[in-house]
Coordinates of C-alpha atoms and ligand atoms in Angstrom, one line a residue:
M1 CA 96.2 75.3 100.7
T2 CA 100.6 75.7 100.1
Y3 CA 101.2 73.9 103.7
R4 CA 98.5 70.6 103.3
E5 CA 99.7 67.4 101.0
N6 CA 95.7 66.5 99.8
V7 CA 94.7 70.2 98.6
E8 CA 96.4 71.0 95.9
G9 CA 95.9 75.1 93.5
L10 CA 94.0 76.1 90.9
D11 CA 93.1 78.8 87.9
A12 CA 90.5 78.0 85.5
S13 CA 88.7 80.5 83.5
I14 CA 86.1 83.4 84.0
L15 CA 84.5 82.7 81.2
M16 CA 83.5 78.8 80.9
H17 CA 80.9 76.9 79.0
P18 CA 77.0 78.4 79.1
R19 CA 76.3 74.7 79.5
V20 CA 77.5 74.9 83.3
W21 CA 76.0 77.5 84.8
E22 CA 72.6 75.6 83.4
A23 CA 74.2 72.6 84.7
S24 CA 74.8 73.9 88.2
G25 CA 71.5 75.3 88.5
H26 CA 72.4 79.4 88.0
V27 CA 70.5 80.3 85.0
E28 CA 68.0 79.3 86.3
N29 CA 68.1 79.7 90.5
F30 CA 70.7 82.5 90.6
T31 CA 68.3 84.9 91.5
D32 CA 67.6 88.1 93.9
P33 CA 64.2 89.3 94.9
M34 CA 63.4 92.4 94.6
I35 CA 62.1 95.8 94.4
D36 CA 60.9 98.6 93.7
C37 CA 59.6 102.2 95.8
K38 CA 57.2 103.5 92.5
Q39 CA 57.8 106.9 94.0
C40 CA 61.3 107.8 94.2
K41 CA 62.6 104.2 91.9
S42 CA 65.0 103.1 95.0
R43 CA 65.7 99.9 94.7
Y44 CA 65.6 96.6 96.7
R45 CA 66.9 93.3 98.0
L46 CA 63.6 92.2 99.4
D47 CA 66.1 89.9 101.5
V48 CA 67.4 92.9 102.7
L49 CA 65.1 95.5 102.6
G50 CA 64.6 95.0 106.6
D51 CA 68.0 95.9 107.5
Q52 CA 67.2 99.3 106.5
I53 CA 64.4 100.0 108.9
N54 CA 64.4 99.7 112.6
E55 CA 62.9 98.2 115.1
K56 CA 60.2 100.3 115.9
K57 CA 59.0 100.4 112.0
K58 CA 59.2 96.6 111.6
K59 CA 57.4 96.4 115.1
K60 CA 54.6 98.8 114.3
A61 CA 54.2 97.5 110.1
I62 CA 53.7 93.9 111.9
E63 CA 50.9 95.0 114.4
A64 CA 49.5 96.1 111.9
L65 CA 49.1 93.3 109.7
R66 CA 48.0 91.7 112.1
E67 CA 44.6 93.7 112.8
N68 CA 44.1 93.6 108.9
L69 CA 44.3 89.2 108.5
K70 CA 42.9 89.2 112.6
D71 CA 39.3 86.4 111.2
N72 CA 42.4 84.8 109.1
S73 CA 43.6 82.8 111.8
E74 CA 45.0 80.6 109.8
I75 CA 47.2 83.3 108.7
I76 CA 48.6 84.6 111.4
S77 CA 49.2 81.0 113.2
K78 CA 51.6 81.1 110.5
I79 CA 53.0 85.0 111.1
D80 CA 53.8 83.7 114.8
S81 CA 55.7 80.1 113.6
I82 CA 57.7 82.7 111.6
L83 CA 58.2 85.4 114.5
S84 CA 58.6 82.5 117.2
G85 CA 62.3 81.8 115.3
P86 CA 65.1 82.9 117.6
D87 CA 66.6 85.5 115.1
E88 CA 65.0 89.0 115.0
N89 CA 65.8 90.1 111.9
E90 CA 65.6 87.0 110.2
N91 CA 61.9 86.5 111.3
F92 CA 61.4 88.9 109.1
E93 CA 63.8 88.0 106.6
S94 CA 60.5 85.8 106.1
L95 CA 57.5 87.1 106.5
L96 CA 58.5 89.3 103.9
T97 CA 60.0 86.6 101.6
D98 CA 57.0 84.9 102.3
D99 CA 54.7 84.4 99.0
E100 CA 51.8 85.2 101.1
I101 CA 52.6 88.0 103.9
G102 CA 55.4 89.3 102.2
R103 CA 53.0 91.3 99.9
L104 CA 50.9 92.0 102.0
L105 CA 53.9 93.0 104.8
L106 CA 54.7 95.7 102.1
A107 CA 52.0 97.5 101.9
E108 CA 52.6 98.1 105.4
L109 CA 56.2 99.5 104.7
N110 CA 57.9 102.6 104.5
C111 CA 60.6 103.4 102.2
P112 CA 63.7 103.6 103.4
Q113 CA 64.4 106.4 101.5
C114 CA 61.5 108.3 100.9
G115 CA 59.1 107.7 103.6
N116 CA 56.3 106.8 101.5
K117 CA 53.7 103.8 102.5
N118 CA 52.9 100.9 100.2
T119 CA 54.7 102.5 97.3
F120 CA 56.7 99.1 96.2
T121 CA 56.7 96.7 93.5
S122 CA 55.4 93.8 93.8
A123 CA 59.6 91.0 93.9
R124 CA 60.3 89.9 91.0
K125 CA 63.3 86.8 90.2
F126 CA 66.7 89.2 89.1
N127 CA 69.6 87.2 88.3
L128 CA 72.8 88.0 88.9
M129 CA 75.3 86.8 86.7
F130 CA 76.7 89.4 84.3
K131 CA 76.4 88.2 80.7
T132 CA 78.8 88.6 77.8
F133 CA 79.1 87.7 74.0
I134 CA 81.7 84.9 72.5
G135 CA 82.9 86.4 69.2
P136 CA 81.4 89.5 66.7
V137 CA 77.8 88.6 67.0
E138 CA 75.6 89.4 70.0
D139 CA 72.6 87.0 69.9
S140 CA 71.2 84.8 72.2
G141 CA 73.3 81.5 70.8
S142 CA 77.0 83.8 71.9
V143 CA 75.5 84.6 74.9
V144 CA 79.1 84.0 77.6
Y145 CA 78.5 84.5 81.5
L146 CA 81.2 86.2 83.8
R147 CA 81.5 83.1 86.8
P148 CA 79.1 84.6 90.0
E149 CA 81.8 81.7 92.0
T150 CA 84.9 79.7 91.6
A151 CA 83.5 76.7 92.6
Q152 CA 82.2 75.3 88.9
G153 CA 85.7 75.6 87.6
I154 CA 86.6 73.5 90.7
F155 CA 83.9 70.9 89.5
V156 CA 84.6 70.4 85.8
N157 CA 88.4 70.2 86.4
F158 CA 87.6 67.6 89.2
L159 CA 89.0 64.9 87.2
N160 CA 91.9 66.1 85.4
V161 CA 93.6 67.7 88.6
Q162 CA 92.8 64.5 90.5
S163 CA 94.4 62.1 87.8
A164 CA 97.5 64.9 87.1
S165 CA 97.8 65.6 90.9
R166 CA 97.3 61.8 91.6
Q167 CA 95.5 62.4 94.6
K168 CA 93.3 59.9 96.5
L169 CA 90.6 61.2 98.2
P170 CA 89.6 62.4 100.8
F171 CA 91.5 65.7 98.7
G172 CA 90.8 69.2 97.6
I173 CA 91.6 71.6 94.7
A174 CA 91.5 75.3 96.7
Q175 CA 91.5 78.4 93.9
I176 CA 91.1 82.0 94.3
G177 CA 90.1 84.6 91.9
K178 CA 87.8 87.3 91.2
A179 CA 83.5 86.4 91.1
F180 CA 81.4 88.8 89.0
R181 CA 77.4 89.6 90.4
N182 CA 75.3 92.2 89.7
E183 CA 74.6 92.9 93.3
I184 CA 71.7 94.6 93.9
N185 CA 73.1 97.1 96.2
T186 CA 76.5 96.9 96.1
K187 CA 77.5 98.8 99.9
N188 CA 79.5 98.5 103.6
F189 CA 82.7 99.1 101.2
L190 CA 84.4 95.3 100.0
F191 CA 81.9 94.1 102.2
R192 CA 78.9 93.6 99.0
T193 CA 81.0 94.6 95.9
R194 CA 80.1 93.4 92.5
E195 CA 83.4 92.3 91.5
F196 CA 85.2 90.9 94.2
E197 CA 87.9 87.5 94.8
Q198 CA 86.9 84.7 97.0
M199 CA 89.0 81.9 98.1
E200 CA 87.0 78.5 97.8
M201 CA 88.2 74.8 98.9
Q202 CA 86.8 72.0 97.5
F203 CA 86.7 69.4 99.4
F204 CA 86.8 65.4 97.5
V205 CA 85.6 62.6 100.1
K206 CA 84.0 59.4 100.8
P207 CA 80.2 59.8 100.5
A208 CA 80.3 58.5 104.3
D209 CA 82.7 60.0 105.6
D210 CA 81.1 63.3 104.8
K211 CA 80.0 64.2 108.2
K212 CA 83.5 64.0 109.8
W213 CA 84.7 66.6 106.9
F214 CA 82.6 68.7 107.7
D215 CA 82.3 68.5 110.9
Y216 CA 86.6 68.7 110.8
W217 CA 86.9 71.7 108.1
K218 CA 83.9 74.0 110.5
T219 CA 86.1 74.3 112.9
E220 CA 89.2 74.4 110.5
R221 CA 88.6 77.9 109.4
L222 CA 86.7 79.1 112.3
N223 CA 90.4 78.7 113.2
W224 CA 92.2 80.1 110.6
Y225 CA 90.7 83.8 112.0
K226 CA 91.3 83.0 114.9
N227 CA 95.4 81.9 114.2
L228 CA 95.7 85.2 112.3
G229 CA 95.1 86.7 115.0
M230 CA 91.2 88.0 114.7
S231 CA 89.2 88.6 118.1
E232 CA 87.5 85.5 118.9
E233 CA 84.2 87.7 120.3
K234 CA 83.7 89.2 116.9
L235 CA 83.1 85.4 115.6
R236 CA 80.5 82.6 115.6
Y237 CA 78.9 80.4 113.5
H238 CA 76.1 80.8 112.1
D239 CA 74.3 77.1 110.7
H240 CA 71.4 77.3 108.9
P241 CA 67.7 75.7 109.5
E242 CA 67.7 72.6 106.9
N243 CA 64.1 74.8 105.7
K244 CA 66.6 77.6 104.9
L245 CA 68.8 75.2 103.0
A246 CA 70.5 76.3 99.9
H247 CA 69.5 73.5 96.7
Y248 CA 72.3 71.4 96.5
A249 CA 72.9 71.5 100.5
K250 CA 72.7 68.9 102.9
E251 CA 74.4 70.7 106.1
A252 CA 75.4 74.9 106.3
T253 CA 77.3 77.1 108.5
D254 CA 78.5 80.5 108.3
I255 CA 81.5 81.6 109.5
E256 CA 80.6 85.4 110.5
Y257 CA 82.2 89.3 112.1
D258 CA 80.4 91.4 114.2
F259 CA 80.8 94.2 111.5
P260 CA 80.4 97.3 112.4
F261 CA 76.9 97.4 110.5
G262 CA 76.8 94.3 112.2
W263 CA 77.2 90.7 111.6
G264 CA 77.5 89.4 108.1
E265 CA 78.6 86.2 106.5
M266 CA 82.7 86.1 105.7
E267 CA 82.6 82.8 104.7
G268 CA 80.1 80.1 103.8
I269 CA 80.6 75.9 104.7
H270 CA 78.6 73.4 103.3
N271 CA 78.0 69.9 102.5
R272 CA 77.3 69.8 98.8
T273 CA 76.7 66.5 98.0
N274 CA 77.3 64.6 94.7
F275 CA 75.5 67.0 93.5
D276 CA 77.6 69.4 91.8
L277 CA 79.4 66.3 90.6
S278 CA 75.8 65.1 89.2
K279 CA 74.5 68.1 87.6
H280 CA 77.9 67.8 85.2
E281 CA 78.1 64.6 84.2
E282 CA 74.3 64.8 83.0
Y283 CA 75.4 67.9 81.2
S284 CA 78.4 66.8 79.4
G285 CA 77.6 63.5 79.6
K286 CA 81.4 63.1 80.7
S287 CA 82.3 60.8 83.3
L288 CA 83.7 62.3 86.3
K289 CA 83.8 59.7 88.9
F290 CA 86.2 58.7 90.8
F291 CA 87.8 55.1 90.9
D292 CA 88.6 53.6 94.6
E293 CA 91.3 51.5 94.0
E294 CA 90.9 50.4 97.5
A295 CA 87.4 49.4 97.6
K296 CA 87.7 49.0 93.5
E297 CA 84.4 51.2 93.1
K298 CA 83.4 54.6 90.7
Y299 CA 81.4 56.2 92.7
L300 CA 80.9 60.0 92.2
P301 CA 82.1 61.7 95.5
F302 CA 81.0 64.3 98.2
I303 CA 81.5 67.6 98.6
I304 CA 82.4 69.7 101.1
E305 CA 83.0 73.3 100.3
T306 CA 84.6 76.5 102.6
S307 CA 84.1 79.6 100.1
A308 CA 85.7 82.4 102.1
G309 CA 85.3 86.0 100.0
A310 CA 89.3 87.4 100.5
S311 CA 88.2 90.4 100.3
R312 CA 85.3 90.7 102.4
S313 CA 87.6 88.9 105.3
F314 CA 90.2 91.1 104.2
M315 CA 87.8 94.2 105.1
A316 CA 87.2 91.8 108.4
F317 CA 90.8 91.7 109.1
L318 CA 91.6 95.8 108.7
I319 CA 88.7 96.3 110.9
D320 CA 90.4 94.1 113.4
A321 CA 93.5 95.3 113.3
Y322 CA 92.2 99.6 113.9
S323 CA 92.4 100.6 117.2
E324 CA 93.8 103.6 118.7
E325 CA 95.6 104.7 121.6
E326 CA 97.4 107.0 123.8
V327 CA 101.4 108.0 124.1
K328 CA 102.7 110.4 125.6
G329 CA 100.0 112.1 126.1
E330 CA 99.6 111.5 121.4
Q331 CA 97.6 109.5 119.9
R332 CA 98.8 106.6 117.9
V333 CA 96.9 104.8 115.5
V334 CA 98.3 100.8 114.8
L335 CA 96.9 98.5 112.7
R336 CA 97.6 95.5 115.4
F337 CA 97.8 93.5 112.0
H338 CA 98.9 89.3 112.5
P339 CA 102.9 90.1 111.3
K340 CA 101.8 87.5 108.2
L341 CA 99.3 90.1 106.5
A342 CA 101.1 92.6 107.5
P343 CA 101.5 93.8 104.0
I344 CA 105.0 95.4 104.9
K345 CA 106.2 94.0 106.9
A346 CA 109.7 95.9 108.4
A347 CA 110.5 98.9 107.8
I348 CA 114.7 100.0 107.0
L349 CA 115.2 103.6 108.4
P350 CA 118.8 105.4 109.2
L351 CA 118.4 107.6 111.9
V352 CA 120.4 110.5 109.9
N353 CA 120.7 111.5 106.7
K354 CA 124.9 110.9 107.0
D355 CA 127.4 109.5 108.7
G356 CA 127.2 106.9 106.2
M357 CA 123.9 105.6 107.9
P358 CA 122.0 105.9 104.5
E359 CA 124.4 103.1 102.9
I360 CA 124.5 100.6 105.7
A361 CA 121.2 101.1 105.6
R362 CA 120.2 101.2 101.7
E363 CA 122.5 97.6 102.2
I364 CA 120.5 96.0 104.2
E365 CA 117.0 96.6 102.6
K366 CA 118.8 95.9 99.1
G367 CA 119.4 91.7 101.0
L368 CA 116.3 91.3 103.1
R369 CA 113.6 92.3 99.4
R370 CA 114.9 89.4 98.2
N371 CA 112.6 87.7 101.1
I372 CA 110.5 89.7 103.0
K373 CA 108.2 92.7 101.0
V374 CA 110.6 95.4 103.1
F375 CA 110.2 100.0 102.2
Y376 CA 113.5 102.0 102.9
D377 CA 112.3 105.7 104.6
D378 CA 114.7 108.3 105.3
K379 CA 111.3 111.4 105.2
G380 CA 111.8 113.1 108.3
A381 CA 112.1 112.6 111.9
V382 CA 112.5 109.6 113.1
G383 CA 109.2 109.7 115.9
R384 CA 107.2 110.0 113.0
R385 CA 108.3 107.4 111.0
Y386 CA 107.7 105.1 113.2
R387 CA 103.9 106.0 113.2
R388 CA 103.6 106.0 109.2
Q389 CA 104.9 102.5 109.7
D390 CA 102.2 101.9 113.1
E391 CA 99.5 103.7 110.5
I392 CA 99.9 100.6 107.5
G393 CA 100.7 98.3 110.1
T394 CA 103.9 96.7 109.4
P395 CA 105.3 95.3 112.4
F396 CA 108.8 95.8 112.6
C397 CA 111.0 98.8 112.0
L398 CA 114.6 98.5 111.8
T399 CA 116.6 101.5 112.7
V400 CA 120.5 102.6 111.3
D401 CA 122.0 105.1 114.4
T402 CA 125.6 106.0 115.7
Q403 CA 125.6 102.7 117.7
T404 CA 124.7 100.8 114.0
L405 CA 128.3 102.3 113.1
E406 CA 130.7 101.0 116.2
D407 CA 129.4 97.4 116.8
K408 CA 126.6 96.6 113.1
T409 CA 124.3 96.2 115.2
V410 CA 120.7 97.4 114.9
T411 CA 116.9 98.9 116.7
V412 CA 114.5 96.7 116.3
R413 CA 111.2 98.0 117.0
E414 CA 107.9 96.2 117.3
R415 CA 105.0 97.7 116.7
D416 CA 102.1 96.7 119.5
S417 CA 104.4 96.7 122.1
M418 CA 107.1 99.3 121.1
E419 CA 109.5 97.8 122.7
Q420 CA 113.4 98.1 120.8
V421 CA 116.2 95.1 121.0
R422 CA 119.0 95.6 118.9
V423 CA 119.9 92.7 116.5
S424 CA 123.6 92.7 114.7
I425 CA 123.1 92.9 111.1
D426 CA 124.2 89.0 110.2
E427 CA 121.2 88.1 112.1
L428 CA 118.7 90.7 110.6
S429 CA 117.5 88.2 108.1
E430 CA 117.0 85.0 110.2
H431 CA 115.6 86.8 113.9
L432 CA 112.6 88.9 111.2
L433 CA 111.6 85.1 109.5
K434 CA 111.4 83.5 112.9
K435 CA 109.2 86.6 114.4
L436 CA 107.3 86.2 110.9
S437 CA 107.0 82.5 110.8
D438 CA 105.6 82.5 115.0
Ligands
ATP1 P1 75.6 87.2 100.6 O1 74.0 86.0 101.1 O2 76.8 88.1 101.9 O3 74.9 87.5 99.3 P2 76.1 84.8 99.9 O4 75.5 83.7 100.4 O5 76.2 84.8 98.6 O6 76.9 86.0 100.4 P3 78.5 82.4 98.9 O7 77.6 82.4 97.4 O8 78.5 81.6 99.7 O9 77.9 84.1 99.1 O10 79.9 83.4 98.9 C1 81.0 83.2 99.6 C2 81.4 84.4 100.3 O11 81.4 85.1 98.7 C3 81.1 85.0 101.0 O12 81.2 83.9 102.2 C4 81.4 86.2 100.6 O13 82.2 86.5 102.0 C5 81.8 86.7 99.5 N1 80.8 87.2 98.6 C6 79.3 87.2 98.5 N2 78.9 87.7 97.3 C7 80.4 89.1 98.0 C8 80.4 90.3 97.0 N3 79.1 91.1 96.0 N4 80.9 90.9 97.6 C9 82.2 90.8 98.1 N5 82.0 88.7 98.4 C10 80.6 89.0 98.1

């Protein structure tokens, strides 16, 4: 966003008027199907139950289902058509979430927690929005919701931002911030939490240009992960088939990462058409039309959305960067973060705590800290200090040693190659800023 002339930033509210969430469809549709095990009381999201059941058990349940339904050719052909889809996990999910087949399939499955068969309740809809109250009275008239996504704050502020920034189509509004979802099962560390960080960008375009911009952002967003060092072979698109599109979407794709527990979405890219703006117009009674000066007409732009999880993609970067290797018979743990992502860019280490080295090192630290996040460490042998920085992904270690006292240069050690070069103290800042912007 910072480097693009046609993208503006926004920090919209977490609590908005409840009508915003009626207009967006969240009050009615933002639900997950939920089931309980009557025996052990475990709770599952119906559409992800399959993730917790192994392939053998899934196959057995489908065989039993077929056997029970063998006289009903219509339903058998429906099952076959669902099972002919390309992705086995998705096929199973589609069977489970089908009203007719799901109920029968559930009866053939064992609870992953207690192992009992045919103990699931039927599926119920569960709204994921957290509720709270405005003011002192906790009645239905004062209910508000913690935002489940940052996007709606962008939509309702679209014309405010556009007129204040004097942007023309196409342009985007980006926002990073907390989102809250009352997830049925949180799991896999940062992958699914109830409070998480999103980074979304809504790009407003002329309706006729929607396909062009959808394709543009699809490529740009995948490149963003690649350019920040994420392994290409662990990234893929998952295009949504037409029958699985969300109610607001004309076209959609996910960018997925191959997590240790399997492929998972990091970011969703959607062509949301003018669905959201027209709904907010309808519910607020206020026009959200953009005046196109060239065409001399007013219309609702289409929106291409890039919606990424900051915490979820951070986890992917963390997993991707983690490596263990053997160096001179010892194990070295390294976080190979792209320097732009490394939380600490350089560590400053006096070789020994005497002969004026700490004083020089402190001076260097003071000078660099204004522009770069640095860390000062004088505890223990220098080799151990290098290892500590490797483990947290610091790309550069600057060591003040005996030669520094003679020629005012320091050793700059690069994390991945462990190569060392000498750089003059006067040129350190420029040297590091150049490396960090490469
Ligand atoms: P999922 O299918 O995993 O529940 P979603 O399709 O509902 O995700 P979106 O509504 O498209 O997710 O949200 C955009 C992004 O926000 C996701 O790609 C993901 O990175 C992140 N995200 C969504 N839910 C969570 C969560 N509970 N915890 C952490 N990140 C999340």
